[in-house]
């Protein structure tokens, strides 16, 4: 009997361990003049961006979701708030942003992608999806590059950090 209870408790624990931690704030650090931390309330005080509708497509080609809208702040505006620490114009070509989630999932964007292509117009750090604040299993803060052909991979749930680096 004791063994059965132990196995049950272990099984329940395994099931409950979703392999993520909710992200309640994001930190911008690295090559910036001001390292900043932003929670949902603070993001809501920044320039507001609402996307159009979009599918979320996995690298496999499978459509994982169909989203009506995301609401949040453009990645570009968040980086601007932290202000890049750049010594010469040439350096911009070498600047990248590493975005990191609480479960260790990560992706990179280049400076030019975010600030100097149309893609950047739709890279959003969001706290609302389909008009509702993100549930724990979705965030509370996440990021997506909506116009990626397969936009599942650079959809970062539980976004925790944005680190500015230079190659
Ligand atoms: N933090 C984190 N974000 C992640 C993943 C992950 O494992 N961890 N998986 C990605 C993959 S492979 C896909 S296809 C999409 C799926 O998004 P959805 O769960 O909103 O449908 O999330 C992406 N975001
Ligand atoms: Mo995926």
Short mmCIF file of C-alpha atoms and ligand atoms in Angstrom, two decimals:
data_model
loop_
_atom_site.label_atom_id
_atom_site.label_comp_id
_atom_site.label_asym_id
_atom_site.label_seq_id
_atom_site.Cartn_x
_atom_site.Cartn_y
_atom_site.Cartn_z
CA UNK A 1 0.00 0.00 0.00
CA UNK A 2 2.77 2.43 0.97
CA UNK A 3 4.50 1.71 -2.34
CA UNK A 4 1.36 2.42 -4.31
CA UNK A 5 0.91 5.75 -2.52
CA UNK A 6 4.55 6.65 -3.19
CA UNK A 7 4.22 5.84 -6.89
CA UNK A 8 1.01 7.87 -7.07
CA UNK A 9 2.62 10.87 -5.36
CA UNK A 10 5.61 10.67 -7.72
CA UNK A 11 3.34 10.39 -10.74
CA UNK A 12 1.29 13.41 -9.68
CA UNK A 13 4.48 15.41 -9.12
CA UNK A 14 5.82 14.49 -12.54
CA UNK A 15 2.54 15.51 -14.11
CA UNK A 16 2.53 18.82 -12.25
CA UNK A 17 6.08 19.67 -13.27
CA UNK A 18 5.45 21.60 -16.48
CA UNK A 19 9.14 22.33 -16.97
CA UNK A 20 8.74 26.10 -16.93
CA UNK A 21 8.56 28.99 -14.51
CA UNK A 22 6.13 31.82 -15.05
CA UNK A 23 7.90 34.99 -16.10
CA UNK A 24 6.56 38.05 -14.31
CA UNK A 25 9.19 40.48 -15.57
CA UNK A 26 11.78 40.81 -18.32
CA UNK A 27 15.29 42.14 -17.95
CA UNK A 28 17.21 43.97 -20.66
CA UNK A 29 20.97 43.81 -20.15
CA UNK A 30 24.33 43.56 -21.94
CA UNK A 31 25.47 46.37 -24.22
CA UNK A 32 22.91 48.92 -22.98
CA UNK A 33 23.24 52.22 -21.15
CA UNK A 34 20.43 51.38 -18.72
CA UNK A 35 19.77 47.79 -17.67
CA UNK A 36 16.02 47.70 -17.13
CA UNK A 37 13.44 45.36 -15.67
CA UNK A 38 9.84 45.55 -16.86
CA UNK A 39 6.76 43.81 -15.51
CA UNK A 40 3.34 43.75 -17.20
CA UNK A 41 2.23 47.00 -15.51
CA UNK A 42 5.36 48.78 -16.70
CA UNK A 43 5.00 47.37 -20.21
CA UNK A 44 1.44 48.70 -20.27
CA UNK A 45 2.77 52.22 -19.65
CA UNK A 46 4.99 52.00 -22.76
CA UNK A 47 3.98 52.49 -26.40
CA UNK A 48 1.11 50.09 -27.04
CA UNK A 49 1.10 47.75 -30.04
CA UNK A 50 -1.70 45.44 -31.17
CA UNK A 51 -1.06 42.93 -33.94
CA UNK A 52 -3.39 41.60 -36.58
CA UNK A 53 -4.42 37.94 -36.73
CA UNK A 54 -1.84 35.26 -37.43
CA UNK A 55 -1.33 31.51 -37.44
CA UNK A 56 1.52 30.10 -35.29
CA UNK A 57 3.42 27.61 -37.44
CA UNK A 58 5.89 25.09 -36.05
CA UNK A 59 9.19 24.30 -37.78
CA UNK A 60 7.48 21.02 -38.82
CA UNK A 61 4.94 23.03 -40.83
CA UNK A 62 2.11 22.20 -38.45
CA UNK A 63 -0.22 25.06 -37.52
CA UNK A 64 -0.18 25.13 -33.71
CA UNK A 65 -2.52 28.04 -33.10
CA UNK A 66 -4.60 30.70 -34.82
CA UNK A 67 -4.32 33.97 -32.97
CA UNK A 68 -6.71 36.90 -33.34
CA UNK A 69 -4.36 39.45 -31.79
CA UNK A 70 -1.36 39.99 -29.56
CA UNK A 71 -1.03 43.12 -27.42
CA UNK A 72 2.17 44.49 -25.98
CA UNK A 73 5.20 46.55 -26.97
CA UNK A 74 7.46 46.24 -30.02
CA UNK A 75 10.87 44.71 -29.23
CA UNK A 76 12.36 47.79 -30.93
CA UNK A 77 10.76 50.14 -28.38
CA UNK A 78 11.98 48.05 -25.44
CA UNK A 79 15.56 48.07 -26.74
CA UNK A 80 15.28 51.84 -27.29
CA UNK A 81 14.21 52.31 -23.68
CA UNK A 82 17.37 50.52 -22.51
CA UNK A 83 19.45 52.47 -25.10
CA UNK A 84 22.20 50.65 -26.96
CA UNK A 85 25.81 51.24 -25.94
CA UNK A 86 27.51 51.66 -29.30
CA UNK A 87 30.88 53.26 -30.02
CA UNK A 88 30.80 53.51 -33.80
CA UNK A 89 28.17 53.17 -36.53
CA UNK A 90 29.94 50.15 -37.97
CA UNK A 91 29.11 48.23 -34.81
CA UNK A 92 25.39 48.12 -35.57
CA UNK A 93 25.99 45.35 -38.12
CA UNK A 94 27.45 43.20 -35.33
CA UNK A 95 24.79 43.76 -32.69
CA UNK A 96 22.37 40.99 -31.77
CA UNK A 97 19.61 40.46 -29.22
CA UNK A 98 19.43 37.13 -27.46
CA UNK A 99 15.96 36.48 -26.04
CA UNK A 100 15.77 33.88 -23.27
CA UNK A 101 12.85 32.09 -21.58
CA UNK A 102 12.61 30.66 -18.06
CA UNK A 103 12.83 27.10 -19.43
CA UNK A 104 16.12 27.87 -21.21
CA UNK A 105 14.50 28.18 -24.66
CA UNK A 106 16.23 30.97 -26.59
CA UNK A 107 16.53 32.70 -29.97
CA UNK A 108 18.46 35.57 -31.52
CA UNK A 109 17.59 38.63 -33.59
CA UNK A 110 20.06 40.89 -35.35
CA UNK A 111 20.04 44.66 -34.92
CA UNK A 112 19.27 45.14 -38.61
CA UNK A 113 16.40 42.66 -38.53
CA UNK A 114 14.70 44.53 -35.69
CA UNK A 115 15.49 48.15 -36.59
CA UNK A 116 16.14 48.07 -40.32
CA UNK A 117 13.69 45.61 -41.90
CA UNK A 118 9.90 45.34 -42.09
CA UNK A 119 10.12 42.25 -39.89
CA UNK A 120 10.83 44.54 -36.94
CA UNK A 121 7.39 46.16 -37.35
CA UNK A 122 5.87 42.90 -36.09
CA UNK A 123 8.27 41.60 -33.42
CA UNK A 124 6.26 42.03 -30.27
CA UNK A 125 6.77 41.45 -26.56
CA UNK A 126 3.22 40.67 -25.52
CA UNK A 127 1.21 40.26 -22.34
CA UNK A 128 -2.22 39.78 -23.95
CA UNK A 129 -3.37 37.24 -26.52
CA UNK A 130 -6.86 37.32 -28.06
CA UNK A 131 -7.76 40.19 -25.73
CA UNK A 132 -6.87 38.33 -22.50
CA UNK A 133 -3.86 38.57 -20.21
CA UNK A 134 -1.61 35.52 -20.64
CA UNK A 135 -2.31 32.54 -18.43
CA UNK A 136 0.54 31.13 -16.33
CA UNK A 137 1.16 28.37 -18.88
CA UNK A 138 1.62 31.02 -21.59
CA UNK A 139 3.74 33.67 -19.90
CA UNK A 140 2.91 36.09 -18.27
CA UNK A 141 5.20 37.75 -20.81
CA UNK A 142 6.16 36.31 -24.20
CA UNK A 143 7.55 37.35 -27.57
CA UNK A 144 6.82 36.50 -31.20
CA UNK A 145 8.22 37.51 -34.57
CA UNK A 146 4.87 37.36 -36.34
CA UNK A 147 6.15 37.63 -39.91
CA UNK A 148 8.70 34.79 -39.72
CA UNK A 149 7.67 32.21 -42.38
CA UNK A 150 7.59 29.59 -39.62
CA UNK A 151 6.90 31.77 -36.62
CA UNK A 152 6.65 29.02 -33.98
CA UNK A 153 10.42 28.84 -33.29
CA UNK A 154 10.76 32.54 -32.52
CA UNK A 155 7.69 32.57 -30.35
CA UNK A 156 9.27 32.70 -26.90
CA UNK A 157 6.91 31.78 -24.09
CA UNK A 158 7.85 32.78 -20.50
CA UNK A 159 10.24 35.47 -21.78
CA UNK A 160 12.72 36.41 -19.06
CA UNK A 161 15.74 38.13 -20.58
CA UNK A 162 16.85 40.19 -23.54
CA UNK A 163 20.63 40.33 -23.72
CA UNK A 164 22.33 42.71 -26.13
CA UNK A 165 25.59 41.32 -27.52
CA UNK A 166 28.11 41.92 -30.30
CA UNK A 167 29.66 39.31 -32.59
N1 LIG B 1 9.84 29.03 -23.78
C1 LIG B 1 9.49 28.27 -24.81
N2 LIG B 1 8.85 28.81 -25.85
C2 LIG B 1 8.51 28.05 -26.92
C3 LIG B 1 8.82 26.68 -26.97
C4 LIG B 1 9.51 26.13 -25.87
O1 LIG B 1 9.83 24.94 -25.79
N3 LIG B 1 9.81 26.96 -24.80
N4 LIG B 1 8.46 25.95 -28.10
C5 LIG B 1 8.27 26.68 -29.35
C6 LIG B 1 7.68 25.93 -30.44
S1 LIG B 1 8.60 24.64 -31.06
C7 LIG B 1 6.45 26.28 -31.00
S2 LIG B 1 5.90 25.52 -32.40
C8 LIG B 1 5.60 27.33 -30.42
C9 LIG B 1 4.18 26.87 -30.20
O2 LIG B 1 3.43 27.92 -29.71
P1 LIG B 1 2.05 27.66 -28.96
O3 LIG B 1 2.32 26.76 -27.80
O4 LIG B 1 1.54 29.00 -28.55
O5 LIG B 1 1.14 27.01 -29.96
O6 LIG B 1 6.12 27.80 -29.18
C10 LIG B 1 7.50 27.99 -29.16
N5 LIG B 1 7.87 28.64 -27.95
MO1 LIG B 2 7.52 23.89 -32.81
#
